[in-house]
Tab-separated table of C-alpha atoms and ligand atoms in Angstrom:
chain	number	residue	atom	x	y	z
A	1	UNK	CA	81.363	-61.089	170.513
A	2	UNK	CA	77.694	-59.944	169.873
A	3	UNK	CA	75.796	-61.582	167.388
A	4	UNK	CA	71.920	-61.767	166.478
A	5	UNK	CA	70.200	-64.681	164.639
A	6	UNK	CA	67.100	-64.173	162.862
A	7	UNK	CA	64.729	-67.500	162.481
A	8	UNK	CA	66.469	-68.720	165.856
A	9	UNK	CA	63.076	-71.232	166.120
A	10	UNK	CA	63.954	-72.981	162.716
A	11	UNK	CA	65.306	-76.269	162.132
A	12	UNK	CA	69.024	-74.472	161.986
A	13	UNK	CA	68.245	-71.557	164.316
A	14	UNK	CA	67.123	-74.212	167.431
A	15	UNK	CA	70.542	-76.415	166.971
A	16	UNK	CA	73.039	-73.308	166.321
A	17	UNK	CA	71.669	-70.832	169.174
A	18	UNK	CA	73.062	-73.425	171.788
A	19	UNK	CA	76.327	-73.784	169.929
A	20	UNK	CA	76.955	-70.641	169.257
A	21	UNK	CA	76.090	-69.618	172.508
A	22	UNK	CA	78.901	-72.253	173.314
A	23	UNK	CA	81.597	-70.805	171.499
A	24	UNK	CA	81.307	-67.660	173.666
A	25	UNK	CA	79.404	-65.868	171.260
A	26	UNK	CA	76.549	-62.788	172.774
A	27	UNK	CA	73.348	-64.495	171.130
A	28	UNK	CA	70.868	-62.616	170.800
A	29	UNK	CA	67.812	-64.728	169.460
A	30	UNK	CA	65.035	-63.731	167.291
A	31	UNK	CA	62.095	-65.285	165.274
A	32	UNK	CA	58.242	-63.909	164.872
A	33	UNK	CA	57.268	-67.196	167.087
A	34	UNK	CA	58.308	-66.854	170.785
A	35	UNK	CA	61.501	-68.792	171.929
A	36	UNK	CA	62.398	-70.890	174.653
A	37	UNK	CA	66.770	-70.459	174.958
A	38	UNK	CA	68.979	-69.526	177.834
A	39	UNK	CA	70.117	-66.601	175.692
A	40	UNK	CA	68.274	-63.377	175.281
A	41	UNK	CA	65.939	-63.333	173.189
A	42	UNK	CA	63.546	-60.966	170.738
A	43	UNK	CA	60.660	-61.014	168.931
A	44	UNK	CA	61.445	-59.707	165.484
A	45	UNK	CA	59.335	-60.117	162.028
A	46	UNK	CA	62.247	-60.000	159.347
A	47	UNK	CA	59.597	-58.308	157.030
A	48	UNK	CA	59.730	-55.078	159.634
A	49	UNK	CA	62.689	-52.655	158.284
A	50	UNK	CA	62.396	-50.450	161.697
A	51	UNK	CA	62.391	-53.201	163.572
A	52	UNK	CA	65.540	-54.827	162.036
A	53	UNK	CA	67.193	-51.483	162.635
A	54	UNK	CA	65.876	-50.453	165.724
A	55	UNK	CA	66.849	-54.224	167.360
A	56	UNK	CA	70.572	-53.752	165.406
A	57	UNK	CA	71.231	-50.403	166.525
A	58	UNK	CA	70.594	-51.486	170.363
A	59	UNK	CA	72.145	-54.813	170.329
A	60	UNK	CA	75.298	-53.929	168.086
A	61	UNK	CA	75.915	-57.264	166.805
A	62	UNK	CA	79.736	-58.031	165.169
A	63	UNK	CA	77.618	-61.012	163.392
A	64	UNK	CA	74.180	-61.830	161.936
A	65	UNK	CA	73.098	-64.979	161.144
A	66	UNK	CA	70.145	-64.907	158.843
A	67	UNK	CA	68.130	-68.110	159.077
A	68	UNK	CA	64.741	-66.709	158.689
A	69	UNK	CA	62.675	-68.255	155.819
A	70	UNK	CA	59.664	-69.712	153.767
A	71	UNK	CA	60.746	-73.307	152.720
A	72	UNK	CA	60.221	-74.855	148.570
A	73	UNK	CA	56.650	-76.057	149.346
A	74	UNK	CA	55.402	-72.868	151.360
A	75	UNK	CA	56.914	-70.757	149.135
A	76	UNK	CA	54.719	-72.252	145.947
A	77	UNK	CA	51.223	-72.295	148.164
A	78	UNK	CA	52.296	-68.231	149.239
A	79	UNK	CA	54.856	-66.845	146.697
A	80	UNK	CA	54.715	-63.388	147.251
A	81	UNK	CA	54.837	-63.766	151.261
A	82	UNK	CA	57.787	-66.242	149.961
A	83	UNK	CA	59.950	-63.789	148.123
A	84	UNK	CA	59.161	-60.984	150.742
A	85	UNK	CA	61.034	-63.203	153.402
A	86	UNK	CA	63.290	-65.221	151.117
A	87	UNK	CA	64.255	-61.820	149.059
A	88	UNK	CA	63.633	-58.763	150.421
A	89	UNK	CA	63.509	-59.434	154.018
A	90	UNK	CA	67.539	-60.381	153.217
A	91	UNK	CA	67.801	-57.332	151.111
A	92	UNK	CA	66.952	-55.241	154.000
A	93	UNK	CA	68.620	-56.622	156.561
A	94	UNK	CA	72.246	-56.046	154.177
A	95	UNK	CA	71.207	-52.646	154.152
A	96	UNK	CA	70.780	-51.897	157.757
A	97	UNK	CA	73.962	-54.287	158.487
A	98	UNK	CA	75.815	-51.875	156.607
A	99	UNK	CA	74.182	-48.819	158.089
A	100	UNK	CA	74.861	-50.265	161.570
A	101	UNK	CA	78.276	-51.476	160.416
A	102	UNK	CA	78.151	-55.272	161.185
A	103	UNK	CA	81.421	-56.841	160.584
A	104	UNK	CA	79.891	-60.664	159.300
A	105	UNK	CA	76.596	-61.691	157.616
A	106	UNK	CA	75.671	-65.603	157.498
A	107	UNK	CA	72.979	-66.326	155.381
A	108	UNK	CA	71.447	-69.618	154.233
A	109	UNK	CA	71.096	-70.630	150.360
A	110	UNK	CA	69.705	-74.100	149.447
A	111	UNK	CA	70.567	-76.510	146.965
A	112	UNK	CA	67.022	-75.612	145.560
A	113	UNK	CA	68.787	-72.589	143.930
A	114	UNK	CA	69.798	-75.412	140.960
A	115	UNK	CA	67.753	-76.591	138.546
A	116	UNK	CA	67.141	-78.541	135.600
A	117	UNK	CA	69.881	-77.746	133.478
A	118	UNK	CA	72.622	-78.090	136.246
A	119	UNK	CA	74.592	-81.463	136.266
A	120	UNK	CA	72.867	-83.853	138.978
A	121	UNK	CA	75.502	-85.534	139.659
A	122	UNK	CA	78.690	-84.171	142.039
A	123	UNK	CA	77.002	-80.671	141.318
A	124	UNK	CA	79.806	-77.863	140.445
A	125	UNK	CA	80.194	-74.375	142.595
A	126	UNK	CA	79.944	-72.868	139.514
A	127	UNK	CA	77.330	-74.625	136.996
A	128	UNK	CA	74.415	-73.386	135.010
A	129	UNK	CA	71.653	-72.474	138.158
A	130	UNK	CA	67.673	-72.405	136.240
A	131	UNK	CA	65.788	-73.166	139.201
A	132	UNK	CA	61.869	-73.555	138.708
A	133	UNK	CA	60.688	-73.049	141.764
A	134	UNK	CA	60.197	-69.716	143.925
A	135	UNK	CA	62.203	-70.290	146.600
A	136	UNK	CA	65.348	-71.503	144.520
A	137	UNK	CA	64.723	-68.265	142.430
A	138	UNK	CA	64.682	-65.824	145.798
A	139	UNK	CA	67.883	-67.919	147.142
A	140	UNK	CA	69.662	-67.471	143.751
A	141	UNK	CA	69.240	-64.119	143.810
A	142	UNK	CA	69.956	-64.076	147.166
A	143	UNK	CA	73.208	-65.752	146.256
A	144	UNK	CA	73.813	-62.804	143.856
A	145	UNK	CA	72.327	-60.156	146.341
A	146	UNK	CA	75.176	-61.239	148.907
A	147	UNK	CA	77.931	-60.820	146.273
A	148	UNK	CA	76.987	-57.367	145.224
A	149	UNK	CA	76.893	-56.166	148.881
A	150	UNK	CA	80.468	-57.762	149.110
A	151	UNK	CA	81.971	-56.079	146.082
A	152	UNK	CA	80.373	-52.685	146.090
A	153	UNK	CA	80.016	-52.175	149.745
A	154	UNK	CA	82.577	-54.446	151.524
A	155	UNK	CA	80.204	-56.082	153.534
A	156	UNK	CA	81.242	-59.789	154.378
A	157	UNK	CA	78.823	-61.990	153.726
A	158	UNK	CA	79.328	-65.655	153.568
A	159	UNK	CA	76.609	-68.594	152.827
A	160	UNK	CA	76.348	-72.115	151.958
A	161	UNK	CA	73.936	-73.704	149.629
A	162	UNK	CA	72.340	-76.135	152.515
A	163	UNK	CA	70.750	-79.913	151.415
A	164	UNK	CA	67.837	-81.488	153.483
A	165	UNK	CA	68.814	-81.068	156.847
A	166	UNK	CA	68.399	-83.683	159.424
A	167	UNK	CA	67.904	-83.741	162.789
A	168	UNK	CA	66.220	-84.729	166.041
A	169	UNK	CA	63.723	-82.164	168.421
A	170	UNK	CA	62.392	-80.240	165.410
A	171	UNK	CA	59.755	-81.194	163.031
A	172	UNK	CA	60.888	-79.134	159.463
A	173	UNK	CA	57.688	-77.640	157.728
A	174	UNK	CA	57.065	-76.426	154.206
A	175	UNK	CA	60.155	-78.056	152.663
A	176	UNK	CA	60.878	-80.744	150.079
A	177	UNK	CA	63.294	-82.724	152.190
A	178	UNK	CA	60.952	-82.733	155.293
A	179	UNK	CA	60.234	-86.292	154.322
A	180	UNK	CA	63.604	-86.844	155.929
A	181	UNK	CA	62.994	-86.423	159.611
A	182	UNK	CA	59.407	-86.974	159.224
A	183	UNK	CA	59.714	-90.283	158.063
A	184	UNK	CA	61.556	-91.090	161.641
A	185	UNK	CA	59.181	-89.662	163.895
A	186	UNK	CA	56.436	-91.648	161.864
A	187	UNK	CA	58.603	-94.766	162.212
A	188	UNK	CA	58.619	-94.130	165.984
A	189	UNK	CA	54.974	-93.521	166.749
A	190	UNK	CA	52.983	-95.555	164.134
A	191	UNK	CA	55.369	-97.795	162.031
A	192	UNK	CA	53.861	-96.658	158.974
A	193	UNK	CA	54.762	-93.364	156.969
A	194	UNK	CA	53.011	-91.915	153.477
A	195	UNK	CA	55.826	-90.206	151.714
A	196	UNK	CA	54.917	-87.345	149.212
A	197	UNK	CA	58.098	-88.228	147.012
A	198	UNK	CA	58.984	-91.261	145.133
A	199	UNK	CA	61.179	-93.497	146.454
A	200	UNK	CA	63.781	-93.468	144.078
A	201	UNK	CA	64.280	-89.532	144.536
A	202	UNK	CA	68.326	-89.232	145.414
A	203	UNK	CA	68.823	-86.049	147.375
A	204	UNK	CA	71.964	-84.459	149.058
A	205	UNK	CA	71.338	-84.140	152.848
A	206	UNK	CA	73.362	-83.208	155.964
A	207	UNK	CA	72.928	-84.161	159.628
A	208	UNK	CA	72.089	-81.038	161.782
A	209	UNK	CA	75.502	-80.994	163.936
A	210	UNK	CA	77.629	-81.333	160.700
A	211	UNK	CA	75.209	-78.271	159.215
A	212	UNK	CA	75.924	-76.627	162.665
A	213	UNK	CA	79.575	-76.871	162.534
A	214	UNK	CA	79.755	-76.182	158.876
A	215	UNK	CA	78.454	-72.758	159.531
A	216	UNK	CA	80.690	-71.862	162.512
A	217	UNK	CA	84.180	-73.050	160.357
A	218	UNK	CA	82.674	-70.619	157.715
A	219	UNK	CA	82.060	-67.824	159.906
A	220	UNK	CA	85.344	-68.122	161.836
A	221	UNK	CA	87.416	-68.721	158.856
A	222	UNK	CA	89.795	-65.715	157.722
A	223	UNK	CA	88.376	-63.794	155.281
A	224	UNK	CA	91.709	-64.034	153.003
A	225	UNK	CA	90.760	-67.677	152.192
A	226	UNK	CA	87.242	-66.917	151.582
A	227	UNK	CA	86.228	-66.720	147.776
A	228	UNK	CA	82.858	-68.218	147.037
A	229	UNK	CA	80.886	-64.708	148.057
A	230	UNK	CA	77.351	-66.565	146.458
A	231	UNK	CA	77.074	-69.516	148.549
A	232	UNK	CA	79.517	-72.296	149.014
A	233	UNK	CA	78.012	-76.102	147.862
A	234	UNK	CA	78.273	-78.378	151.118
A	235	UNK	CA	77.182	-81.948	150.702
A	236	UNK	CA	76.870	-84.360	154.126
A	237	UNK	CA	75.678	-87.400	151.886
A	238	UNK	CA	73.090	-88.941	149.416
A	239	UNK	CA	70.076	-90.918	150.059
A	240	UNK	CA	66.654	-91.481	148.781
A	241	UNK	CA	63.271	-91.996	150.435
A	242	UNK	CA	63.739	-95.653	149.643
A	243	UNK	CA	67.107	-95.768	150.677
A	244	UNK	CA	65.970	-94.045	154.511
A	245	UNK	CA	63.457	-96.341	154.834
A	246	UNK	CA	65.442	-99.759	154.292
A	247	UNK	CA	67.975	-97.885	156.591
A	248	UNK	CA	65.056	-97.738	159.307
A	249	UNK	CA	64.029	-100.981	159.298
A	250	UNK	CA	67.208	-102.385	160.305
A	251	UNK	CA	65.980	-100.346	163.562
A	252	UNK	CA	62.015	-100.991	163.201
A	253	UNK	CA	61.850	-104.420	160.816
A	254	UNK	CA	58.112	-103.665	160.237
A	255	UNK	CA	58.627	-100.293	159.671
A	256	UNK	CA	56.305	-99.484	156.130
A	257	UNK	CA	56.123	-96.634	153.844
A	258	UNK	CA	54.181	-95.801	150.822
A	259	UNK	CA	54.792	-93.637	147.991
A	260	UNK	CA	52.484	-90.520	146.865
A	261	UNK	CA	54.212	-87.827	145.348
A	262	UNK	CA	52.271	-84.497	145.172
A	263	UNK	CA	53.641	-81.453	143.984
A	264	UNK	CA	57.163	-81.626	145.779
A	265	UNK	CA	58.041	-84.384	142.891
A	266	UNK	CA	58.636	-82.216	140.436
A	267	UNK	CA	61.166	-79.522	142.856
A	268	UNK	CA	63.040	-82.798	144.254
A	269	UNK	CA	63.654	-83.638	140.261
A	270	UNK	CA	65.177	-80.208	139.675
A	271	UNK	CA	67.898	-80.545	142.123
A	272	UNK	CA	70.900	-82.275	142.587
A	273	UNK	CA	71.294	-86.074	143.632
A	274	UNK	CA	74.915	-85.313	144.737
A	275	UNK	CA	77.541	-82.262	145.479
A	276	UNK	CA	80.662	-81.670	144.259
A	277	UNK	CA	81.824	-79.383	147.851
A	278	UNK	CA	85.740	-78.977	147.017
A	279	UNK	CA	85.573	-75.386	147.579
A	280	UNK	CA	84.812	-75.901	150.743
A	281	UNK	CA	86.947	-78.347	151.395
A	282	UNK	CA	89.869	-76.680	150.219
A	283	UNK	CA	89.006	-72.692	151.390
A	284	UNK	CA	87.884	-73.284	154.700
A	285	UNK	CA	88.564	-77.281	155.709
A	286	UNK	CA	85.273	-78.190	155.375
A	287	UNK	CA	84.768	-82.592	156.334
A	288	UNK	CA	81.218	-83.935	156.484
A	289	UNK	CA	81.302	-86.242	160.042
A	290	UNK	CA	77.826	-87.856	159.549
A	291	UNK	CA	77.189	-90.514	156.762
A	292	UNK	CA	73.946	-92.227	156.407
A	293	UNK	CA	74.338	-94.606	159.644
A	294	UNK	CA	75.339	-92.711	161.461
A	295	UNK	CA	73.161	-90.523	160.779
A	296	UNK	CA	70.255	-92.468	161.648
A	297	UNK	CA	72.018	-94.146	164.514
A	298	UNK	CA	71.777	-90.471	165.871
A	299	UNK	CA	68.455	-89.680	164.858
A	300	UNK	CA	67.029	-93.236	166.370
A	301	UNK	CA	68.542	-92.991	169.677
A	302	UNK	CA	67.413	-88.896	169.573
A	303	UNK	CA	63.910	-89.510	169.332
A	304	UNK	CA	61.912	-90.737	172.212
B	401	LIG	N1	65.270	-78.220	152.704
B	401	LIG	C1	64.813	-77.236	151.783
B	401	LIG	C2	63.475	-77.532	151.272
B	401	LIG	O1	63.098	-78.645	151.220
B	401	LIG	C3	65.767	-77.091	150.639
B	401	LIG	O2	66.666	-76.096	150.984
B	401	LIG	O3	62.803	-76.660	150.889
């Protein structure tokens, strides 16, 4: 089966190329930046409608997985580059899959599509969603965007509302839950990290393989069981900066971080500490492998 990623050089895009490619899918990878896979590969700026179409109409994929994106923090410092790829660049693509007649869209929502009216704690599919930042907006209407193109033109598109991801060989950039991996590879090389949230800030986060596998049960998954068409909540587990770095120094004992929240503070407080992922649980047999030791367990023997 054909299938096209877009953002293949991305924190998700580098870890589900190889496993897709795995499953016997046809990858065909794409990002602006140039890529290094043993699966063909493209050059393609999401923002460029001919290009999407041109690239679609050649490759015929069954699939596209859209991964392409401006994180929280980039998308406050350039907001209207930010909703061009967080927004329209998705709204476009929809279009030309269903011009080209692509059988299954992934696309990736965030947990930054919440905000602060929605519970914190063991967040709901289906609670109030007032997110104050940019990129939570574009994703929530993302979230809607994907629906409509479901109901009034049959397209399938499925998503999940991802937390921080973790994981080894990538360094995230221009996110709020960066702090996560970051805070290893500092461990590693100098001992000493400055963290730009507070160390008390709970977020939901998910190791990269369970994120991986998460979005290959969704994608292979009948479609009669599938009925979130927004994005389904997915929670790996909860930790805070704090938390990560006593977990370190079990590994590094004079491992040190200190605390000096800038503007990411104030996005981190608007979204959940905790996910309540039942739907996906129940539609599509969704089970979270990775807790916070083993999580780092991973991560530690991962980076050199
Ligand atoms: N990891 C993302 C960010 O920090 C949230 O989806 O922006």
């Amino acid at each position: 089966m054909r299938v096209l990623i877009t953002g293949s050089g991305g924190q998700i895009g580098q870890s589900l190329v190889p496993a897709l490619a795995q499953r016997g899918r046809e990858v065909l990878a794409t990002d602006i930046q140039p890529l290094t896979f043993d699966v063909p590969t493209a050059r393609l700026d999401v923002l460029d409608k001919e290009a999407i179409q041109k690239l679609l109409r050649e490759w015929k994929p069954v699939e596209v997985y859209h991964l392409a994106a401006y994180l929280s923090a980039r998308s406050e410092q350039e907001p209207h580059r930010g909703w061009d790829i967080n927004f329209n660049a998705f709204w476009h693509l929809l279009e030309v899959c269903r011009e080209v007649g692509v059988q299954r869209v992934f696309w990736a929502s965030s947990i930054a599509a919440f905000g602060p009216h929605t519970p914190r704690q063991n967040t709901p599919q289906y609670p109030v969603m007032d997110p104050i930042g940019l990129y939570g907006i574009a994703k929530l209407a993302g979230e809607r965007l994907g629906e409509y193109y479901f109901i009034r033109h049959g397209l399938d598109v499925r998503g999940l509302r991802f937390p921080g991801v973790v994981g080894p060989g990538h360094l995230p950039s221009g996110g709020t839950t960066d702090f996560s991996v970051h805070m290893f590879y500092a461990a590693k090389a100098y001992g000493y990290y400055k963290c730009y949230l507070l160390p008390h800030t709970k977020l939901p986060m998910i190791y990269i393989e369970d994120a991986v596998r998460a979005i290959i049960q969704l994608m292979e998954a009948p479609i009669s069981v599938i009925t979130v068409r927004g994005a389904y909540n997915l929670h790996g587990m909860s930790f805070s900066p704090a938390e990560l770095e006593a977990a370190i120094r079990h590994k590094k004992s004079d491992f040190r971080c200190e605390y000096v929240p800038d503007f990411r503070q104030k996005l981190a407080e608007s979204w959940p500490e905790s996910i309540d992922d039942s739907y996906a649980r129940r539609e599509w047999g969704w089970q979270p492998q990775y807790d916070l030791n083993a999580l780092v367990e991973a991560m530690w023997q991962a980076i050199p």
